[in-house]
């Protein structure tokens, strides 16, 4: 590992922040914090922290000695000075004399001593930084150091590699206890350049930002060099079936297995989103004959547990053509995982006199021999974090096994970390949105109604896949929504592109829960004279298009076994034909029947099928020219034409989107048609 310190860049940071009124110490602290944070071998997703002791004016202008320490959960790669809240140092140092200090008390004291009362909470490792006398203190969970010391003889290995230059702190959970212990180790030998924390990570110290940073690089490099020497070969591969089923067939089965029925609401499930990874290193790990031993050892550093839980679910290799067997085994394995987690919770909560509330017991990482690993989360973002951490952890364990035997902290320590209120705070306390964990496909998403629907479902917390024949339009819509929203080019008139589009969604998210089948094209013509080719073309899009989308969705939903929801845009034409609109209305009427057929045939699978019958909505099918032409033909103003209904209100794409969302949330409603037309007795269902 090489130092990435560049004098010119450091100076540029100093100059830049000086203009913003930030002192040199803090500017350089930001510079090297980013250098550390941008290297995934050192820091991942909010792990690690840094600090600087400096002097700044407080809010009334009095010069004050402070500790600027990374805010809890902040991202080091992109940190700004505001991400390193300043706390009065004298108050923190005083705490060293206490015998015990509760987490709540620590949080109260640090908040009371923040220079800016609106600043974020400082890192949970604040006191360790405060108790060291050095100006700059850097802390990472560097993978190479973890491979070296996540071993039963981690202390000996650290002594061999660091030769007295680093202190060694036996495992203690982060917080006040660890800070006191680390301070004791440092005070026993004030010459050390940093501390190795057994089964946790590394601290380095410096009088300057550069010194602390470059010590980190040097110490991690020494660990890397040791890992490169005297390696055992890892891992011996297990016997795999000759043909492994593709991930797109396997994922929905696993996603169903890793879901939980909501005990409070009949028909509701707790679902997770998937993020799949594979590489030669991942396959070498998951295909090992001994994977059930080394993968189940526990986390490589304690703060991973909030993202990955303590251990992954391992399933059988999925043999092509034998997915029914795979599904049975995978469900049993997931059930066992859940039961074990619940037992682990109950066992350890006893020590806490029943004070802790259980988190969901579902796995956050699944290892699939023959395929790779999957990160799981309530959102695509969380699933990606779990996958990143699992990938990094797998490398740590691989290297640990290459020089010895991987060993994690004990179960009680893992539990105390997983259920530590200060760790849970990193996950945020916002209430979950109603469609969190669900995957929604929307066809015709490049259009006005499709786009409004995509926005509505994204707002309800779902992951969104937008399908449209117009790729540019749908890419732009996905960008507007942001996050993990994906754009897929799909022509519903072409069975192959529909199939391929569903494969892409399953590969991206793990499955499909809700489909809004909205794509349509309006053809016109007097029914007695219309060319049969036109009628057939319209049926291809306005009937078979819906059928193909629904058929592909139902296949995935049944593999998952957690129900699902099909929603169709049938339009007013399905119920109340308009003059010369036969070529459009006829297939739409067939689609209305299709809605009911799906409701009937798949109700027992928990799959609901509903439709929205909307009318006179500004969209690609009713554009400005058509509105001008039709309102003129009726002798009406455009406004009166658009609001020509019982309520005299114009119906918008957002109204249609809200109707779809409502149907998606109504778990006891199927075979329903919701009318969104401002009132039109001739089009009323009877
Ligand atoms: Zn740490």
CSV table of C-alpha atoms in Angstrom, one decimal, residues 60-426:
chain,number,residue,atom,x,y,z
A,60,UNK,CA,-19.2,33.8,21.4
A,61,UNK,CA,-15.6,34.1,20.0
A,62,UNK,CA,-13.6,32.6,22.9
A,63,UNK,CA,-10.6,30.6,21.7
A,64,UNK,CA,-11.3,27.0,22.9
A,65,UNK,CA,-9.4,23.7,22.9
A,66,UNK,CA,-11.5,21.1,21.0
A,67,UNK,CA,-11.4,17.7,19.6
A,68,UNK,CA,-12.8,17.6,16.0
A,69,UNK,CA,-13.8,14.0,15.5
A,70,UNK,CA,-15.7,12.3,12.7
A,71,UNK,CA,-19.4,12.3,13.1
A,72,UNK,CA,-21.1,8.9,13.7
A,73,UNK,CA,-21.8,7.2,10.4
A,74,UNK,CA,-20.3,10.0,8.2
A,75,UNK,CA,-18.5,8.9,5.0
A,76,UNK,CA,-14.8,9.6,5.2
A,77,UNK,CA,-14.4,9.5,1.4
A,78,UNK,CA,-16.3,12.8,1.0
A,79,UNK,CA,-16.1,14.4,4.4
A,80,UNK,CA,-16.2,18.1,4.9
A,81,UNK,CA,-15.2,20.1,8.0
A,82,UNK,CA,-18.8,20.0,9.2
A,83,UNK,CA,-18.6,16.2,9.3
A,84,UNK,CA,-16.0,16.5,12.1
A,85,UNK,CA,-18.0,18.1,14.9
A,86,UNK,CA,-15.9,20.0,17.5
A,87,UNK,CA,-16.3,19.0,21.2
A,88,UNK,CA,-14.6,20.8,24.2
A,89,UNK,CA,-11.6,18.6,24.9
A,90,UNK,CA,-11.2,19.4,28.6
A,91,UNK,CA,-14.7,18.0,29.4
A,92,UNK,CA,-13.9,14.8,27.5
A,93,UNK,CA,-10.5,14.3,29.2
A,94,UNK,CA,-12.1,14.6,32.6
A,95,UNK,CA,-14.1,11.4,31.9
A,96,UNK,CA,-10.9,9.4,32.0
A,97,UNK,CA,-11.1,9.4,35.8
A,98,UNK,CA,-14.5,7.7,35.9
A,99,UNK,CA,-14.9,3.9,36.5
A,100,UNK,CA,-18.0,3.5,34.4
A,101,UNK,CA,-20.0,5.7,32.0
A,102,UNK,CA,-23.3,4.7,30.4
A,103,UNK,CA,-23.8,5.2,26.7
A,104,UNK,CA,-26.7,7.6,27.3
A,105,UNK,CA,-24.6,9.7,29.7
A,106,UNK,CA,-21.7,9.8,27.2
A,107,UNK,CA,-24.1,11.0,24.5
A,108,UNK,CA,-25.5,13.7,26.8
A,109,UNK,CA,-22.0,14.9,27.8
A,110,UNK,CA,-20.7,15.1,24.3
A,111,UNK,CA,-23.8,16.9,23.0
A,112,UNK,CA,-23.6,19.3,25.9
A,113,UNK,CA,-20.0,20.1,25.0
A,114,UNK,CA,-20.4,20.5,21.2
A,115,UNK,CA,-19.3,23.9,20.0
A,116,UNK,CA,-22.2,23.9,17.5
A,117,UNK,CA,-25.3,22.5,19.2
A,118,UNK,CA,-26.7,21.5,15.8
A,119,UNK,CA,-23.7,19.4,14.9
A,120,UNK,CA,-24.1,15.6,14.2
A,121,UNK,CA,-23.3,13.1,17.0
A,122,UNK,CA,-19.6,12.4,17.2
A,123,UNK,CA,-18.2,9.0,16.5
A,124,UNK,CA,-18.8,6.2,19.1
A,125,UNK,CA,-15.0,6.0,19.4
A,126,UNK,CA,-14.7,9.7,20.5
A,127,UNK,CA,-13.2,9.0,23.9
A,128,UNK,CA,-10.4,6.8,22.5
A,129,UNK,CA,-9.4,9.8,20.4
A,130,UNK,CA,-9.8,12.2,23.4
A,131,UNK,CA,-7.7,10.1,25.8
A,132,UNK,CA,-4.6,10.0,23.4
A,133,UNK,CA,-2.4,13.1,23.6
A,134,UNK,CA,-1.5,13.2,19.9
A,135,UNK,CA,-2.8,16.0,17.7
A,136,UNK,CA,-3.8,13.6,14.9
A,137,UNK,CA,-5.4,10.2,15.5
A,138,UNK,CA,-6.5,7.9,12.6
A,139,UNK,CA,-8.5,4.8,12.9
A,140,UNK,CA,-9.4,2.2,10.2
A,141,UNK,CA,-10.6,-1.4,10.0
A,142,UNK,CA,-7.9,-2.2,7.3
A,143,UNK,CA,-8.5,-5.6,5.9
A,144,UNK,CA,-4.8,-6.6,6.0
A,145,UNK,CA,-4.6,-5.8,9.7
A,146,UNK,CA,-7.8,-7.8,10.4
A,147,UNK,CA,-6.4,-10.8,8.6
A,148,UNK,CA,-3.3,-10.6,10.7
A,149,UNK,CA,-5.0,-10.3,14.1
A,150,UNK,CA,-8.4,-12.0,13.6
A,151,UNK,CA,-6.5,-15.1,14.9
A,152,UNK,CA,-6.3,-16.9,18.2
A,153,UNK,CA,-2.6,-15.9,18.3
A,154,UNK,CA,-3.3,-12.3,17.0
A,155,UNK,CA,-1.1,-10.8,19.8
A,156,UNK,CA,1.9,-12.9,18.8
A,157,UNK,CA,1.5,-12.1,15.1
A,158,UNK,CA,1.2,-8.4,15.8
A,159,UNK,CA,4.3,-8.5,18.0
A,160,UNK,CA,6.2,-10.3,15.2
A,161,UNK,CA,5.1,-7.8,12.5
A,162,UNK,CA,5.3,-4.5,14.5
A,163,UNK,CA,8.2,-5.3,16.8
A,164,UNK,CA,7.1,-3.0,19.7
A,165,UNK,CA,6.2,-0.1,17.5
A,166,UNK,CA,2.4,-0.7,18.0
A,167,UNK,CA,0.6,-1.3,21.3
A,168,UNK,CA,-1.8,-4.3,21.4
A,169,UNK,CA,-5.3,-3.9,23.0
A,170,UNK,CA,-7.2,-7.1,23.7
A,171,UNK,CA,-10.8,-7.1,22.5
A,172,UNK,CA,-13.2,-4.8,24.3
A,173,UNK,CA,-16.4,-3.5,22.8
A,174,UNK,CA,-16.1,0.1,21.5
A,175,UNK,CA,-17.2,2.8,23.9
A,176,UNK,CA,-15.9,4.0,27.3
A,177,UNK,CA,-14.4,0.7,28.3
A,178,UNK,CA,-12.3,0.4,25.2
A,179,UNK,CA,-11.2,4.0,25.4
A,180,UNK,CA,-9.9,3.4,29.0
A,181,UNK,CA,-8.2,0.2,28.1
A,182,UNK,CA,-6.5,1.7,25.0
A,183,UNK,CA,-5.3,4.7,27.1
A,184,UNK,CA,-3.8,2.2,29.6
A,185,UNK,CA,-2.0,0.3,26.9
A,186,UNK,CA,-0.6,3.6,25.5
A,187,UNK,CA,0.5,4.9,28.8
A,188,UNK,CA,2.4,1.7,29.5
A,189,UNK,CA,4.6,2.5,26.5
A,190,UNK,CA,4.4,6.1,25.2
A,191,UNK,CA,6.8,5.3,22.4
A,192,UNK,CA,4.2,3.4,20.3
A,193,UNK,CA,3.1,4.9,17.0
A,194,UNK,CA,-0.3,3.5,17.3
A,195,UNK,CA,-2.4,0.6,18.6
A,196,UNK,CA,-3.6,-2.7,17.2
A,197,UNK,CA,-7.1,-3.5,18.5
A,198,UNK,CA,-7.5,-7.3,18.6
A,199,UNK,CA,-10.3,-8.4,16.2
A,200,UNK,CA,-11.2,-4.8,15.5
A,201,UNK,CA,-8.7,-2.6,13.7
A,202,UNK,CA,-5.9,-0.2,13.9
A,203,UNK,CA,-5.2,3.3,15.3
A,204,UNK,CA,-2.1,5.4,14.3
A,205,UNK,CA,-1.0,8.7,15.9
A,206,UNK,CA,0.9,11.7,14.6
A,207,UNK,CA,2.0,15.2,15.5
A,208,UNK,CA,1.0,16.1,11.9
A,209,UNK,CA,-1.8,14.9,9.6
A,210,UNK,CA,0.8,13.5,7.3
A,211,UNK,CA,2.6,11.6,10.1
A,212,UNK,CA,-0.6,9.9,11.4
A,213,UNK,CA,-1.7,9.1,7.8
A,214,UNK,CA,1.6,7.7,6.6
A,215,UNK,CA,2.0,5.6,9.8
A,216,UNK,CA,-1.4,4.0,8.9
A,217,UNK,CA,-0.1,3.3,5.4
A,218,UNK,CA,3.1,1.8,6.7
A,219,UNK,CA,1.6,-0.4,9.4
A,220,UNK,CA,-1.1,-1.7,7.0
A,221,UNK,CA,1.7,-2.4,4.4
A,222,UNK,CA,3.6,-4.4,7.0
A,223,UNK,CA,0.5,-6.5,7.6
A,224,UNK,CA,0.2,-7.0,3.8
A,225,UNK,CA,3.8,-8.1,3.6
A,226,UNK,CA,3.3,-10.7,6.3
A,227,UNK,CA,0.1,-12.0,4.6
A,228,UNK,CA,2.1,-12.5,1.4
A,229,UNK,CA,4.6,-14.8,3.2
A,230,UNK,CA,4.3,-18.4,4.2
A,231,UNK,CA,0.8,-18.8,2.8
A,232,UNK,CA,-1.2,-22.0,2.9
A,233,UNK,CA,-3.3,-22.6,-0.1
A,234,UNK,CA,-7.0,-21.8,0.5
A,235,UNK,CA,-9.5,-23.2,-0.2
A,236,UNK,CA,-10.0,-26.9,-1.3
A,237,UNK,CA,-13.0,-26.8,-3.6
A,238,UNK,CA,-16.1,-28.9,-3.0
A,239,UNK,CA,-17.7,-31.2,-5.6
A,240,UNK,CA,-20.1,-29.1,-7.7
A,241,UNK,CA,-22.9,-30.2,-10.0
A,242,UNK,CA,-21.8,-30.2,-13.7
A,243,UNK,CA,-24.3,-27.5,-14.6
A,244,UNK,CA,-25.3,-24.7,-12.2
A,245,UNK,CA,-28.6,-23.0,-12.7
A,246,UNK,CA,-28.4,-19.3,-13.8
A,247,UNK,CA,-28.7,-16.6,-11.1
A,248,UNK,CA,-31.9,-15.2,-12.7
A,249,UNK,CA,-33.6,-18.6,-11.9
A,250,UNK,CA,-32.1,-19.0,-8.5
A,251,UNK,CA,-32.6,-15.4,-7.1
A,252,UNK,CA,-36.4,-15.4,-6.9
A,253,UNK,CA,-36.3,-18.8,-5.0
A,254,UNK,CA,-33.8,-17.4,-2.5
A,255,UNK,CA,-35.7,-14.1,-2.2
A,256,UNK,CA,-38.8,-16.0,-1.3
A,257,UNK,CA,-36.9,-18.1,1.2
A,258,UNK,CA,-35.4,-15.0,2.8
A,259,UNK,CA,-38.8,-13.3,3.3
A,260,UNK,CA,-41.0,-13.3,6.4
A,261,UNK,CA,-44.7,-13.3,6.7
A,262,UNK,CA,-45.9,-10.3,8.6
A,263,UNK,CA,-47.6,-11.7,11.7
A,264,UNK,CA,-49.8,-8.6,12.1
A,265,UNK,CA,-51.2,-8.1,8.6
A,266,UNK,CA,-52.5,-11.1,6.6
A,267,UNK,CA,-51.0,-11.1,3.1
A,268,UNK,CA,-48.1,-8.8,4.0
A,269,UNK,CA,-44.5,-9.9,3.8
A,270,UNK,CA,-41.2,-8.5,4.9
A,271,UNK,CA,-39.1,-8.7,1.8
A,272,UNK,CA,-35.5,-7.8,1.0
A,273,UNK,CA,-33.7,-6.5,-2.1
A,274,UNK,CA,-30.7,-8.4,-3.5
A,275,UNK,CA,-27.3,-7.3,-4.7
A,276,UNK,CA,-25.4,-10.1,-6.4
A,277,UNK,CA,-21.6,-10.3,-6.7
A,278,UNK,CA,-19.3,-12.8,-8.3
A,279,UNK,CA,-15.6,-13.0,-9.1
A,280,UNK,CA,-12.9,-15.7,-9.0
A,281,UNK,CA,-12.0,-14.7,-5.4
A,282,UNK,CA,-15.7,-15.0,-4.3
A,283,UNK,CA,-16.1,-18.3,-6.1
A,284,UNK,CA,-12.9,-19.7,-4.6
A,285,UNK,CA,-14.4,-18.8,-1.1
A,286,UNK,CA,-18.0,-20.0,-1.6
A,287,UNK,CA,-17.0,-23.2,-3.4
A,288,UNK,CA,-14.7,-24.3,-0.6
A,289,UNK,CA,-15.4,-27.7,0.8
A,290,UNK,CA,-15.0,-26.2,4.3
A,291,UNK,CA,-17.2,-23.2,3.7
A,292,UNK,CA,-19.5,-24.1,6.6
A,293,UNK,CA,-16.6,-23.7,9.0
A,294,UNK,CA,-14.8,-20.6,7.9
A,295,UNK,CA,-17.8,-18.6,6.7
A,296,UNK,CA,-19.6,-19.1,10.0
A,297,UNK,CA,-16.9,-17.8,12.3
A,298,UNK,CA,-18.4,-14.3,12.7
A,299,UNK,CA,-17.7,-10.8,11.6
A,300,UNK,CA,-14.2,-9.6,10.8
A,301,UNK,CA,-14.7,-6.3,12.8
A,302,UNK,CA,-17.5,-5.6,15.1
A,303,UNK,CA,-19.2,-2.8,13.3
A,304,UNK,CA,-20.0,-4.9,10.3
A,305,UNK,CA,-22.6,-6.8,12.3
A,306,UNK,CA,-25.3,-4.1,11.8
A,307,UNK,CA,-25.0,-4.6,8.0
A,308,UNK,CA,-24.3,-8.3,7.5
A,309,UNK,CA,-25.4,-9.8,10.8
A,310,UNK,CA,-22.8,-12.1,12.4
A,311,UNK,CA,-22.8,-14.8,9.7
A,312,UNK,CA,-24.2,-15.5,6.2
A,313,UNK,CA,-26.7,-18.1,5.1
A,314,UNK,CA,-25.1,-20.8,3.1
A,315,UNK,CA,-27.2,-22.8,0.7
A,316,UNK,CA,-26.6,-25.8,-1.5
A,317,UNK,CA,-25.2,-25.3,-5.1
A,318,UNK,CA,-28.3,-24.9,-7.4
A,319,UNK,CA,-28.1,-27.7,-10.0
A,320,UNK,CA,-29.6,-26.8,-13.4
A,321,UNK,CA,-32.9,-28.7,-14.0
A,322,UNK,CA,-33.3,-29.5,-10.2
A,323,UNK,CA,-34.5,-26.2,-8.9
A,324,UNK,CA,-37.5,-27.8,-7.1
A,325,UNK,CA,-35.0,-29.6,-4.9
A,326,UNK,CA,-32.9,-26.5,-4.5
A,327,UNK,CA,-36.0,-24.5,-3.5
A,328,UNK,CA,-36.9,-27.1,-0.8
A,329,UNK,CA,-33.4,-27.1,0.7
A,330,UNK,CA,-33.0,-23.3,0.5
A,331,UNK,CA,-36.3,-22.7,2.3
A,332,UNK,CA,-35.3,-25.2,5.0
A,333,UNK,CA,-31.8,-23.6,5.4
A,334,UNK,CA,-33.4,-20.1,5.6
A,335,UNK,CA,-35.8,-21.3,8.2
A,336,UNK,CA,-33.0,-22.8,10.3
A,337,UNK,CA,-31.1,-19.5,9.9
A,338,UNK,CA,-34.1,-17.6,11.3
A,339,UNK,CA,-34.7,-20.0,14.2
A,340,UNK,CA,-31.0,-19.8,15.1
A,341,UNK,CA,-31.1,-16.1,15.0
A,342,UNK,CA,-34.2,-16.0,17.2
A,343,UNK,CA,-32.5,-18.4,19.7
A,344,UNK,CA,-29.3,-16.2,19.7
A,345,UNK,CA,-31.4,-13.2,20.4
A,346,UNK,CA,-33.4,-14.8,23.2
A,347,UNK,CA,-30.2,-16.3,24.8
A,348,UNK,CA,-28.3,-13.0,24.8
A,349,UNK,CA,-31.3,-10.8,25.7
A,350,UNK,CA,-31.5,-12.7,28.9
A,351,UNK,CA,-28.2,-11.1,29.9
A,352,UNK,CA,-29.8,-7.7,29.2
A,353,UNK,CA,-32.9,-8.6,31.3
A,354,UNK,CA,-35.1,-8.7,28.2
A,355,UNK,CA,-34.5,-5.0,27.5
A,356,UNK,CA,-33.5,-5.4,23.8
A,357,UNK,CA,-36.1,-5.5,21.0
A,358,UNK,CA,-35.3,-8.1,18.3
A,359,UNK,CA,-34.3,-7.0,14.8
A,360,UNK,CA,-35.7,-9.0,11.9
A,361,UNK,CA,-34.0,-12.4,11.9
A,362,UNK,CA,-33.5,-12.6,8.1
A,363,UNK,CA,-30.0,-13.1,6.6
A,364,UNK,CA,-28.2,-10.1,5.1
A,365,UNK,CA,-25.6,-12.2,3.2
A,366,UNK,CA,-26.3,-15.4,1.3
A,367,UNK,CA,-23.4,-17.6,-0.1
A,368,UNK,CA,-24.4,-19.7,-3.1
A,369,UNK,CA,-21.8,-22.3,-4.1
A,370,UNK,CA,-21.3,-22.3,-7.9
A,371,UNK,CA,-22.7,-18.7,-8.3
A,372,UNK,CA,-21.3,-16.1,-5.8
A,373,UNK,CA,-22.6,-14.0,-2.9
A,374,UNK,CA,-25.7,-11.9,-2.4
A,375,UNK,CA,-26.0,-8.9,-0.2
A,376,UNK,CA,-29.6,-8.3,1.2
A,377,UNK,CA,-31.2,-5.2,2.5
A,378,UNK,CA,-34.4,-3.3,2.8
A,379,UNK,CA,-33.3,-1.2,-0.1
A,380,UNK,CA,-31.0,-1.6,-3.0
A,381,UNK,CA,-28.6,0.8,-1.3
A,382,UNK,CA,-28.5,-1.3,1.9
A,383,UNK,CA,-28.2,-4.5,-0.1
A,384,UNK,CA,-25.1,-3.0,-1.9
A,385,UNK,CA,-23.5,-2.0,1.4
A,386,UNK,CA,-24.1,-5.6,2.8
A,387,UNK,CA,-22.5,-7.0,-0.4
A,388,UNK,CA,-19.5,-4.6,-0.3
A,389,UNK,CA,-18.9,-5.5,3.3
A,390,UNK,CA,-19.3,-9.2,2.7
A,391,UNK,CA,-16.9,-9.1,-0.2
A,392,UNK,CA,-14.3,-7.3,1.9
A,393,UNK,CA,-14.9,-9.7,4.8
A,394,UNK,CA,-14.4,-12.7,2.5
A,395,UNK,CA,-11.0,-11.4,1.5
A,396,UNK,CA,-10.0,-10.9,5.2
A,397,UNK,CA,-11.1,-14.4,6.1
A,398,UNK,CA,-9.3,-15.8,3.0
A,399,UNK,CA,-6.0,-14.1,4.0
A,400,UNK,CA,-6.5,-15.0,7.6
A,401,UNK,CA,-6.9,-18.7,6.7
A,402,UNK,CA,-3.9,-18.5,4.4
A,403,UNK,CA,-1.6,-17.7,7.4
A,404,UNK,CA,-3.4,-19.4,10.2
A,405,UNK,CA,-7.0,-19.7,11.3
A,406,UNK,CA,-9.6,-17.0,11.2
A,407,UNK,CA,-11.2,-16.3,14.6
A,408,UNK,CA,-13.8,-13.6,15.4
A,409,UNK,CA,-15.0,-12.2,18.6
A,410,UNK,CA,-17.4,-14.3,20.8
A,411,UNK,CA,-21.2,-14.4,20.5
A,412,UNK,CA,-21.9,-12.2,23.5
A,413,UNK,CA,-19.6,-9.5,22.1
A,414,UNK,CA,-21.3,-9.7,18.7
A,415,UNK,CA,-24.7,-9.4,20.3
A,416,UNK,CA,-23.7,-6.4,22.4
A,417,UNK,CA,-22.4,-4.7,19.3
A,418,UNK,CA,-25.4,-5.6,17.1
A,419,UNK,CA,-27.8,-4.4,19.8
A,420,UNK,CA,-25.8,-1.4,20.9
A,421,UNK,CA,-28.0,1.7,20.8
A,422,UNK,CA,-25.1,3.8,19.4
A,423,UNK,CA,-24.6,1.4,16.5
A,424,UNK,CA,-28.3,1.1,15.7
A,425,UNK,CA,-28.4,4.9,15.6
A,426,UNK,CA,-26.2,4.7,12.5
